[in-house]
Every structure is written in structure tokens, then in C-alpha cells.
CSV table of C-alpha atoms in Angstrom, one decimal:
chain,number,residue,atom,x,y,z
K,1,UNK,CA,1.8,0.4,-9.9
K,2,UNK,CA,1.7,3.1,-12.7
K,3,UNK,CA,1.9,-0.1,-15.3
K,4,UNK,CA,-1.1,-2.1,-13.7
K,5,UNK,CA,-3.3,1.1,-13.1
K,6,UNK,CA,-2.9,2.2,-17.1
K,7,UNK,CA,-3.4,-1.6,-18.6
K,8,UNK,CA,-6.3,-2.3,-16.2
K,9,UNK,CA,-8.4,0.9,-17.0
K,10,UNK,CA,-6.9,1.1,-20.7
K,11,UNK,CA,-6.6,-2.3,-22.3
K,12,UNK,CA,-9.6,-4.0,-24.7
K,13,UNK,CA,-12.0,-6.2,-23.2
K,14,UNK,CA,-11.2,-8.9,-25.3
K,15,UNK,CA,-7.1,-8.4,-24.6
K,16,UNK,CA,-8.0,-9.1,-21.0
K,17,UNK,CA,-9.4,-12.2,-22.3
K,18,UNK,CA,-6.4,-13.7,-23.6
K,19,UNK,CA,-3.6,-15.7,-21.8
K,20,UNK,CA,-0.7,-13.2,-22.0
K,21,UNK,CA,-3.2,-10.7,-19.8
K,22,UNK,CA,-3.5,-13.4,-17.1
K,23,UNK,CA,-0.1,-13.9,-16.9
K,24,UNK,CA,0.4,-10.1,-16.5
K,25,UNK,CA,-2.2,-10.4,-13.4
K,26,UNK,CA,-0.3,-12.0,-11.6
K,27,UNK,CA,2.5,-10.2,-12.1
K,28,UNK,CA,1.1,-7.2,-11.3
K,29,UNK,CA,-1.3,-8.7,-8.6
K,30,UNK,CA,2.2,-8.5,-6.7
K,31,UNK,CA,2.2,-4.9,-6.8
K,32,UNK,CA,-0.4,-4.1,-3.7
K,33,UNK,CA,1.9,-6.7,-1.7
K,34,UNK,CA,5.1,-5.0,-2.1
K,35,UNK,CA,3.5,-1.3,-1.4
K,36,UNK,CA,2.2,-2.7,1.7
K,37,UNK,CA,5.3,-4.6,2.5
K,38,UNK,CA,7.7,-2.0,1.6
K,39,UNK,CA,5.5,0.4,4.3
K,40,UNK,CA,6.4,-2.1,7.0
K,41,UNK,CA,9.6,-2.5,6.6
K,42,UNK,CA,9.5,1.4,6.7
K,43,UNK,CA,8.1,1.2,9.7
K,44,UNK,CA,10.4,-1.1,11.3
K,45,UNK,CA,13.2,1.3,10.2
K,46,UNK,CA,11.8,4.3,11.6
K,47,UNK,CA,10.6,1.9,15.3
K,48,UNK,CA,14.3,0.2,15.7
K,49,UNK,CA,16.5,3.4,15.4
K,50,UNK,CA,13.6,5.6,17.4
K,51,UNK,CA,12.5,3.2,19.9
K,52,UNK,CA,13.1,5.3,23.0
K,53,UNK,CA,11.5,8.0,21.2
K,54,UNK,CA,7.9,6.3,20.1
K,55,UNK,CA,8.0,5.6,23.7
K,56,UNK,CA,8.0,9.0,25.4
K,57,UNK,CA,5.6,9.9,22.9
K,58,UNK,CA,7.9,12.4,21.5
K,59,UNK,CA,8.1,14.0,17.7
K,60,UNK,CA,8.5,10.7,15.3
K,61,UNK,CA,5.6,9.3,17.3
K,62,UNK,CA,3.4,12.0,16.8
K,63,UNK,CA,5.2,12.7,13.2
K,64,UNK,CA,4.0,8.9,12.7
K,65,UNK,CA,0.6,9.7,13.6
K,66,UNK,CA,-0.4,12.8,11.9
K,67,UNK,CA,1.2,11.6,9.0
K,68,UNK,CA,-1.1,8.4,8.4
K,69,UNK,CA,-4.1,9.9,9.8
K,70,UNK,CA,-3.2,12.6,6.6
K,71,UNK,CA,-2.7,9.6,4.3
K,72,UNK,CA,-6.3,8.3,5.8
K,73,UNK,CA,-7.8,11.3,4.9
K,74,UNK,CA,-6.2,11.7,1.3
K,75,UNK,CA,-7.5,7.7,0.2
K,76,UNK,CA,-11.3,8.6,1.3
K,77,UNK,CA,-10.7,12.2,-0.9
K,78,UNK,CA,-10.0,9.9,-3.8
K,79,UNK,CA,-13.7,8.4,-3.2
K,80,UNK,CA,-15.7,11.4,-2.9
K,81,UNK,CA,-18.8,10.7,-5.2
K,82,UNK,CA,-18.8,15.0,-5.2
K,83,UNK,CA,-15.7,17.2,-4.7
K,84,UNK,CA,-18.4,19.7,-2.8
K,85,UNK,CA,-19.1,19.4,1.2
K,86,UNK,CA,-23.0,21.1,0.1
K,87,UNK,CA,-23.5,18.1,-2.3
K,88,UNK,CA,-21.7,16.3,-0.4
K,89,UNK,CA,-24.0,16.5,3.1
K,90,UNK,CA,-27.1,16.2,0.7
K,91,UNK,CA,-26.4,12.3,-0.3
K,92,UNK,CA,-29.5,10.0,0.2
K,93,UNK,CA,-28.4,7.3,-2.0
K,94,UNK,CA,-26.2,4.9,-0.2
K,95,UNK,CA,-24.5,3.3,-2.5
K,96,UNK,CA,-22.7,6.4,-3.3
K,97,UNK,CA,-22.0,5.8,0.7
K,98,UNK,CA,-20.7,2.2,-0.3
K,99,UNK,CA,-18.6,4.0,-2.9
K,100,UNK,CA,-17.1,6.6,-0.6
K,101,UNK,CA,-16.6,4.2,2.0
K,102,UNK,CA,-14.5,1.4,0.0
K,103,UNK,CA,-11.3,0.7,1.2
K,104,UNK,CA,-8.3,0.9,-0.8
K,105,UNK,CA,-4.6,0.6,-0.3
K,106,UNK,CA,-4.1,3.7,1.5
K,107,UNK,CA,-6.6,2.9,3.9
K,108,UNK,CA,-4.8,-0.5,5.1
K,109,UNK,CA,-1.9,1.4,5.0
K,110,UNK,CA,-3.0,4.0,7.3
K,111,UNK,CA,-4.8,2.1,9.7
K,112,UNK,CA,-2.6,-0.5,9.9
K,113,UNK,CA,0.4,1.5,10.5
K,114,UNK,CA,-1.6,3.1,13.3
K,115,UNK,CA,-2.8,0.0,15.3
K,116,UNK,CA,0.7,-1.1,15.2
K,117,UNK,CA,2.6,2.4,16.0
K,118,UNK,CA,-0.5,2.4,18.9
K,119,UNK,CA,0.5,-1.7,20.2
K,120,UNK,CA,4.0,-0.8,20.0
K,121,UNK,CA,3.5,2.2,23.0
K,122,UNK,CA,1.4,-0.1,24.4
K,123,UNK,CA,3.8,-3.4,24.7
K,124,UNK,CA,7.3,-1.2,25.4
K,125,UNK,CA,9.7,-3.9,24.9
K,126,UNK,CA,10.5,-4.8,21.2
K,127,UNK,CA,10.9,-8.5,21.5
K,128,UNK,CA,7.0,-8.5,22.9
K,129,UNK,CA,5.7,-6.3,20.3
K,130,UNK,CA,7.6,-8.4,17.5
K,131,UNK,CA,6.2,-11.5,19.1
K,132,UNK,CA,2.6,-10.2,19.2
K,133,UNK,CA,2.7,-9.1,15.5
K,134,UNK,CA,3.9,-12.7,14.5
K,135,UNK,CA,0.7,-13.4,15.9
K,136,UNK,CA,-1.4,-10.9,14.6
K,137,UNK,CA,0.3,-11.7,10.7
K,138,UNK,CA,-0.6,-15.6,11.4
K,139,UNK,CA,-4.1,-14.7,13.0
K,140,UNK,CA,-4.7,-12.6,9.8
K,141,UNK,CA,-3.3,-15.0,7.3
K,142,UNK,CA,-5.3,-17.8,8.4
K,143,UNK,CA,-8.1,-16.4,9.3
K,144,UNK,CA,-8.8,-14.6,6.0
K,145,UNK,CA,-10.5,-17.2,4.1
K,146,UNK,CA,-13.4,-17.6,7.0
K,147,UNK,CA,-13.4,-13.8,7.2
K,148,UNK,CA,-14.1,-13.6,3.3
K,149,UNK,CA,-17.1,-16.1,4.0
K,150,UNK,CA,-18.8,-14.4,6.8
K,151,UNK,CA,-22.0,-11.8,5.9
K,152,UNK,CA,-21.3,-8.5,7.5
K,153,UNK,CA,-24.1,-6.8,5.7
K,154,UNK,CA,-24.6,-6.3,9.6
K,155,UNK,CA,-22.1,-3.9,10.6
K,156,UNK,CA,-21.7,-0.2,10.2
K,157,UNK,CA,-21.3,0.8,6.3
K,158,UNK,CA,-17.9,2.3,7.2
K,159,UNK,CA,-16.4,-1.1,8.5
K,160,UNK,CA,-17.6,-3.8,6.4
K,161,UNK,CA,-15.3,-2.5,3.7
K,162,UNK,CA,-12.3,-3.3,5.8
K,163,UNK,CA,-13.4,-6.4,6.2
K,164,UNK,CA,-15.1,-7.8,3.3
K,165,UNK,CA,-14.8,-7.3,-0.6
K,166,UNK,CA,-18.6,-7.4,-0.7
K,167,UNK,CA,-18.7,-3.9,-0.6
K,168,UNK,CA,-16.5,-2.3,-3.4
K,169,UNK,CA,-13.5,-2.9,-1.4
K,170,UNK,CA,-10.6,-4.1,-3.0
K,171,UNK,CA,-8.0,-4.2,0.0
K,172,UNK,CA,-10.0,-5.6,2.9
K,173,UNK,CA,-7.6,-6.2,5.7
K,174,UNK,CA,-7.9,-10.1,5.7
K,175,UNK,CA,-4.9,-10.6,4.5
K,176,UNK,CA,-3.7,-7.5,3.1
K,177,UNK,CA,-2.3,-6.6,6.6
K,178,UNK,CA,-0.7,-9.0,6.8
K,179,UNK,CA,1.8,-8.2,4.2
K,180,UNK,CA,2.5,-5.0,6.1
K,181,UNK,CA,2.8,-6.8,9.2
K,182,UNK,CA,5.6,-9.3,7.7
K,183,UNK,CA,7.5,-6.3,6.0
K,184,UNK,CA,7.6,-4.9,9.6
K,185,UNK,CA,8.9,-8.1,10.8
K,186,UNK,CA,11.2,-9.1,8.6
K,187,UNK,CA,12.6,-5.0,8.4
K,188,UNK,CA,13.6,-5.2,12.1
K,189,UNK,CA,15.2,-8.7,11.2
K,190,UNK,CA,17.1,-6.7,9.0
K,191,UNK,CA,18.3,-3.5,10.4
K,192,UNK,CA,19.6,-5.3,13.6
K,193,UNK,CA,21.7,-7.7,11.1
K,194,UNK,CA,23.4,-4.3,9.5
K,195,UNK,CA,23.7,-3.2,12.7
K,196,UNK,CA,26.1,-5.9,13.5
K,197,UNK,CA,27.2,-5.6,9.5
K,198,UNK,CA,25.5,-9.2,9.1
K,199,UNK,CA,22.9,-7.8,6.2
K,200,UNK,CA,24.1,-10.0,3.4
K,201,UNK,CA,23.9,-13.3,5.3
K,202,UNK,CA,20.2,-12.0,6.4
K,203,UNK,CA,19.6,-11.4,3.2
K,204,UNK,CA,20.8,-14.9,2.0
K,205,UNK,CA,18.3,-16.3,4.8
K,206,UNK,CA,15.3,-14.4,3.0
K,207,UNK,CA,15.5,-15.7,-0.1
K,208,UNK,CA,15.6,-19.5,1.5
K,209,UNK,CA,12.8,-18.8,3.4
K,210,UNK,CA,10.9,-16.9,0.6
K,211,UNK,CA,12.1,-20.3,-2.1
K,212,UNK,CA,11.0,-22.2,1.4
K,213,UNK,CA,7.7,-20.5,1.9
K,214,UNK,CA,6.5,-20.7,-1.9
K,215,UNK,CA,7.7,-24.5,-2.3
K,216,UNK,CA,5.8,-25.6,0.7
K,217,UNK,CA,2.2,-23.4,-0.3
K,218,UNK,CA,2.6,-25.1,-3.3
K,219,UNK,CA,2.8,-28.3,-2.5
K,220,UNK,CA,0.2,-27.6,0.6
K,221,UNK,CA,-2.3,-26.8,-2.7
K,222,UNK,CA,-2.0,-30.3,-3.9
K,223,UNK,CA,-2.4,-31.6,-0.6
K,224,UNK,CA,-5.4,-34.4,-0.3
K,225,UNK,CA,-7.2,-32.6,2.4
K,226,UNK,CA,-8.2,-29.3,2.9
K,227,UNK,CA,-9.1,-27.2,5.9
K,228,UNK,CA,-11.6,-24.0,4.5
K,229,UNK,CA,-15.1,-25.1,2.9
K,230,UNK,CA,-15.4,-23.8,-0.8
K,231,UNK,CA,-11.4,-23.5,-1.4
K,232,UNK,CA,-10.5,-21.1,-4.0
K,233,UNK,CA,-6.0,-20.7,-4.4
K,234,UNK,CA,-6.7,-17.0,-5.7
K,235,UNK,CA,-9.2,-15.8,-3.3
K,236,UNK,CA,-6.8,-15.1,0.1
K,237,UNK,CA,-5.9,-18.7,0.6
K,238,UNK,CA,-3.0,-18.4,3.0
K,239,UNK,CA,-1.2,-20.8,0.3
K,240,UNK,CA,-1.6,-17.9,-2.6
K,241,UNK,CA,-0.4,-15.3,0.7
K,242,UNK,CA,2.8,-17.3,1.2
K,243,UNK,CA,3.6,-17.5,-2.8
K,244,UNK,CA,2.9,-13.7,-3.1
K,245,UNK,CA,5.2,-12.7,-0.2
K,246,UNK,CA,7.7,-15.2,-1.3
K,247,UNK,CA,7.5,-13.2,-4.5
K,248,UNK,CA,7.8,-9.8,-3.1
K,249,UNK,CA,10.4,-10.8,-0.4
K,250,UNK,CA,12.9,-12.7,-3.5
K,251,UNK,CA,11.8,-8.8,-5.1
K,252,UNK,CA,13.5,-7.6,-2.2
K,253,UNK,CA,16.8,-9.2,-2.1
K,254,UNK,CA,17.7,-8.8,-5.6
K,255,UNK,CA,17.0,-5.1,-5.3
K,256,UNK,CA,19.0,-5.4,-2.7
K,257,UNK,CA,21.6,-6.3,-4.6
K,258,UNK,CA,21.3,-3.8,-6.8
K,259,UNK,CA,21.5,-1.0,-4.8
K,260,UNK,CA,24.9,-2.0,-3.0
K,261,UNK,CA,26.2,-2.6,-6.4
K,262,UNK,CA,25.3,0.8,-7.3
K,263,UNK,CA,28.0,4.1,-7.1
K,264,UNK,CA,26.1,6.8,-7.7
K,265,UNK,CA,25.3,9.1,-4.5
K,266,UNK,CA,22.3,10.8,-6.3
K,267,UNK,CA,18.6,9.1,-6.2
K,268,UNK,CA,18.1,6.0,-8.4
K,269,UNK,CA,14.8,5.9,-10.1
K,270,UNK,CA,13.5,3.2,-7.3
K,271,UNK,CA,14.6,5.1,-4.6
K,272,UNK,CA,13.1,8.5,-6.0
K,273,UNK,CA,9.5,7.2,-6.4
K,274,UNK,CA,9.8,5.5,-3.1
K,275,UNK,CA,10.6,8.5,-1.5
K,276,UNK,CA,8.0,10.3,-3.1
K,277,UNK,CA,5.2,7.6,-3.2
K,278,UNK,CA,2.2,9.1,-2.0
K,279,UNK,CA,2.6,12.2,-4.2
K,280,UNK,CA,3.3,9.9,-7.7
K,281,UNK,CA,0.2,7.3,-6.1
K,282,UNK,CA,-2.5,10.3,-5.7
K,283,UNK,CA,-1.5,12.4,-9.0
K,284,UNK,CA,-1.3,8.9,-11.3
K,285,UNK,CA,-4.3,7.8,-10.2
K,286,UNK,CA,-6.4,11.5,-10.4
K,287,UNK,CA,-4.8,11.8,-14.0
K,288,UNK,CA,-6.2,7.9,-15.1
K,289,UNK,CA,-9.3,7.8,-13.1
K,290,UNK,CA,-10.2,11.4,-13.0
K,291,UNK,CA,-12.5,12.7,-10.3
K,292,UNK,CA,-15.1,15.4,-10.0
K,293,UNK,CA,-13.8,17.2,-12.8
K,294,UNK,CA,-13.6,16.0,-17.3
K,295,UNK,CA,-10.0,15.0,-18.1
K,296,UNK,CA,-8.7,11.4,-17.2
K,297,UNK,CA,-7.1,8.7,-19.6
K,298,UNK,CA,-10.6,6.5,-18.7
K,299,UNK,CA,-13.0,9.2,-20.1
K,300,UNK,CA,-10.8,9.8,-23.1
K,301,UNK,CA,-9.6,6.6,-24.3
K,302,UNK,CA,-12.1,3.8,-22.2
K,303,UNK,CA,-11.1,0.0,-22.8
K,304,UNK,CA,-10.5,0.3,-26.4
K,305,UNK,CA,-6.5,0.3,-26.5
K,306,UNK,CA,-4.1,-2.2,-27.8
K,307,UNK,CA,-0.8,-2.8,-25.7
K,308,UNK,CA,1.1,-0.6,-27.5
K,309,UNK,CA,-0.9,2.2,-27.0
K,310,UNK,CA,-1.4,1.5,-23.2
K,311,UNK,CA,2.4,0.9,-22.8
K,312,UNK,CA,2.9,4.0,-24.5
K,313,UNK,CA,0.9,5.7,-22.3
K,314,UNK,CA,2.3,4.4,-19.3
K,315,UNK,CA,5.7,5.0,-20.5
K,316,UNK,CA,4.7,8.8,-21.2
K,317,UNK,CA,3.5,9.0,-17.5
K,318,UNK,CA,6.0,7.0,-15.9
K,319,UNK,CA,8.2,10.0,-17.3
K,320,UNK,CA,5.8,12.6,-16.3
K,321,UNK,CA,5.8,11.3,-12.5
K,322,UNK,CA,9.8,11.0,-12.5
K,323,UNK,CA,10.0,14.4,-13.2
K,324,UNK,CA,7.2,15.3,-10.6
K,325,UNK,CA,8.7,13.5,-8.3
K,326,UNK,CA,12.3,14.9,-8.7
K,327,UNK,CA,11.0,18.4,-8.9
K,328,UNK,CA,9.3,18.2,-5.4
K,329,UNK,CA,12.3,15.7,-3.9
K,330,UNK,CA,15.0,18.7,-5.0
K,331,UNK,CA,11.9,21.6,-3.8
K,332,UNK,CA,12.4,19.1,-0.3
K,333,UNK,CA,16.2,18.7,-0.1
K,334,UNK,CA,16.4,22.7,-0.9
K,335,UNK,CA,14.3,24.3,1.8
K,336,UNK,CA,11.8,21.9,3.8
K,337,UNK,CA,9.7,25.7,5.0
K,338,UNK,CA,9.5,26.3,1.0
K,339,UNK,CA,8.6,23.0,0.5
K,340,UNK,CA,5.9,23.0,3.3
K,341,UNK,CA,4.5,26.9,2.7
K,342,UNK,CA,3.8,24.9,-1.0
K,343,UNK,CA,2.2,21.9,1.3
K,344,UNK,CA,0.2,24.2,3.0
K,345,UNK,CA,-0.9,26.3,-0.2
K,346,UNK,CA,-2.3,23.6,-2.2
K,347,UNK,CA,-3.9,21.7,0.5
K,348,UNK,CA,-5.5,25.0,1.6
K,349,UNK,CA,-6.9,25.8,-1.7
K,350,UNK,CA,-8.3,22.3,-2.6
K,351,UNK,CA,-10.5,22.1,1.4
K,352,UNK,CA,-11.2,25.7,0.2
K,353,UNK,CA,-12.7,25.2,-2.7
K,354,UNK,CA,-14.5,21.8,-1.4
K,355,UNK,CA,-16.3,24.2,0.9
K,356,UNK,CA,-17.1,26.7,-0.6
K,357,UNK,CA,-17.9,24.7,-4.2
């Protein structure tokens, strides 16, 4: 994430030209899958071994809740054209509304995570809700590339975002859903095979199906028909959906793999910036996109680096992030009331000062 963010905003013009930058699109164009996965599978986790709980609307639920509606809230900060409510509440140009309004990662994330926390108190039996989110992930999959096509100049400026890339959005939820809904899937798959201390034969089983999956998008590509007018592979073809979450689920057993090999009882790496995500996601991207205030690697450097000076970069903030990241994690494992009196601290004094700036 930190890799593709750096390169993207960092790297020459005419680098990105070149075949090797290509290559590392794709590579990196499997980053917004896993995130979304990953948050899925979270999901699942947190859903299989709380069930009861989520049901009589008790604290994970409403833990659950406030938690993504805060993550909501955090991923439309990051698009405030001002960081001041006054200049804020006198905007009259509405593409700075089409700015603010774009949906990125954390949105899909967020509202995605709801509308399923929300079907799951709604369905009460797990085997329905897992069999309506099949649904859901299939209806999304295939129903992307018609979505894509549609003109929704129509509806309200807030929703078209999540719907269309027409607007500056970059994660429209056709498909990106669906890679959430999968990782939730395929997460209860999992936990009720360690359960019955069956997780390496399940996770044999995802690597056929992900090998499976890709082989047969492929060769659906090459197919002599075709079902969507004005095909395009790259552009949320459900054949270019199956190879990326065949990618990201292959990803996922060998990591896998790792971690049981693994002795150590401290955090690895992986597991620290997964546990501390959002944290390392909002500060990386304030420090190379900047905001409502000078410093950011874009306003000091532009698109005029090589790859070695983009990679160092990364590299130096990689670092950076680690230790942010294990500082809060050990702030967190310390004292949680510590570690939420600093919570409630800094979030006070940034709505503070976007009031009253």
C-alpha cells in the first residue's frame, strides 16, 4: 500500500511509460483487493465467534458499528477541499463537492461492512446470511460492467461516486464489494475448519479454487463470444475480478504458511501493520498527499523521481510507520484508558481547530 502510494505520486512521467511500470500495476493493482478482502475475513472472524452477540444487539455489534461509521467519517476528512467548517459551509463550486464526495477505499470499506453487519441482524441464521452474500458477491461481480456503463449524472452528487468512476471515484462499489464480500465468505469457511482443526486441508482447497478460478477467467477471456457490449479485461470485467481474487486468495495461503511456521510470540511485521491499519493508511497518505496544510512528498518532490529515489523513500517511511505503529500497538497492549484519553485528545483538538479555523 505504502509502495504503490509513493511510486504513483513520486515516479517520472515517462518511467510510468515504460514496461517494467506496467508490470508493477498490476502488481500493486492487487493491493485495494486484499485490503478489502482481508476486512471481510475480519469480519467473518469477529461474526462466527460473536454470533449470539451481533444478535442481541449487544457491545461487538454496536463496537462494529461505531467503529465503521468513525472510519466513514475519517475517508471523507481526507477529501476536505478546506480543513475549516467556515470555508467549508461557504463552497459554491461543485466540483470541489465532486472532490469531497469521491469514494475511496475506506468508504467501501465502511459502508460495506455496515450493510452486511445490518443483513446479518436482519437474516439470524448464518447459513441464510452466508447464502444471501454469495448472492450479493455474484450480483455485484456480474453486474459491474453494466453498472460502469450506465449515466448516473442523475442521482444525488453523494451517491454516484459509489457507483460510478465518472466522478473522481476510484473505488465504486461495482465490484470492489465484492472482494470484501468473498473475504467474508471464504473467512467463515475458514474459522469453522480450525474449529474442527481442519485449516490446512481448507487451506489446500483455496489455493485449487483460486489456480481454478484464475485458469477458467482466463480462458473465458479468449472465449469466441462475449456477453457485455464494449468489453474491456481491465475495466471490472468479472474475468479480471476472478484473476485478482485468485491472486489475493494464493496471497493468503502462503502467508498462511508463514505464519504457522513462525515461533516468535511477539507481532511479525504483517501482523503489526494489520493491526494497526487505519492508523499507518491515514498518516502515510496525509504525509504523501498532504492536505490543507504545505509539507507532503507530492508538493516537495512532484513526478520527477527515479526508482531509486522513490524506493528510498518508501523504504524510509515504511520504517517510519513500523515504528508508529509499534509505539501506539505497545501505548494499546499497556493501558487501553491511556491509549483512549490519547484517542480522545487528538481527535478533540483536530474537530476543534476545524471549527474554530
Amino acid at each position: 500500500m505504502i509502495e504503490t502510494h509513493v511510486l504513483n505520486a513520486l515516479l517520472a512521467q515517462s518511467l510510468k511509460d515504460q514496461a517494467p511500470f506496467k508490470i508493477l500495476t498490476f502488481v500493486n493493482g492487487l493491493v485495494a483487493p486484499s485490503f478489502l478482502f482481508c476486512a471481510g475475513f475480519g469480519l467473518a472472524i469477529s461474526l462466527r465467534r460473536r454470533w449470539d452477540k451481533f444478535m442481541r444487539f449487544e457491545r461487538p455489534f454496536w463496537r462494529t458499528v461505531v467503529r465503521m461509521v468513525f472510519i466513514l467519517v475519517v475517508a471523507y476528512s481526507l477529501h476536505l477541499p478546506f480543513f475549516s467548517l467556515r470555508r467549508m459551509a461557504g463552497i459554491t463550486d461543485e466540483h470541489l463537492w465532486i472532490s469531497f464526495f469521491q469514494v475511496d477505499i475506506l468508504q467501501v470499506i465502511a459502508v460495506t461492512l455496515l450493510l452486511l453487519v445490518l443483513l446479518a441482524s436482519v437474516t439470524r441464521k448464518p447459513d441464510i446470511f452466508r447464502t444471501i452474500v454469495s448472492i450479493l458477491a455474484l450480483a455485484v461481480i456480474f453486474a459491474a460492467p453494466v453498472v460502469r456503463a450506465m449515466d448516473l449524472s442523475g442521482l444525488p452528487i453523494w451517491f454516484r461516486p459509489y457507483l460510478s468512476l465518472q466522478f473522481q471515484s476510484q473505488f465504486p462499489m461495482f465490484p470492489w464489494a465484492a472482494f470484501l464480500m468473498v473475504g467474508l465468505i471464504l473467512g467463515f469457511w475458514y474459522v469453522r475448519a480450525a474449529e474442527e482443526k481442519k485449516d490446512a486441508e481448507c487451506m489446500k482447497w483455496f489455493g485449487i479454487l483460486a489456480v481454478g478460478g484464475m485458469v477458467l477467467s482466463v480462458a473465458a477471456e479468449f472465449a469466441p463470444f462475449g456477453v457485455y457490449p464494449n468489453h474491456d479485461f481491465f475495466r471490472a470485467s468479472p474475468e479480471f475480478f476472478f484473476v485478482r481474487v485468485g491472486c489475493v486468495v494464493m496471497a493468503l495461503a502462503g502467508l498462511w504458511l508463514l505464519g504457522r511456521k513462525r515461533q516468535s510470540s511477539g507481532p511479525s511485521l504483517l501482523s503489526l501493520f494489520g493491526q494497526e491499519s487505519l492508523l499507518v493508511y491515514v498518516v502515510h497518505l496525509l504525509i504523501v498527499y498532504g492536505h490543507d496544510y504545505d509539507f507532503s512528498f507530492v508538493r516537495m518532490f512532484g513526478q520527477t523521481l527515479g526508482y531509486v529515489q522513490a524506493l528510498g523513500l518508501f523504504a524510509g517511511l515504511t520504517i517510519v510507520m513500523y515504528l508508529l505503529a509499534f509505539v501506539w500497538h505497545s501505548i494499546k497492549k499497556w493501558n487501553m484508558r491511556v491509549a483512549y484519553g490519547i484517542e480522545v485528545c487528538i481527535l478533540g483538538g483536530i474537530v476543534a481547530e476545524f471549527v474554530l479555523k
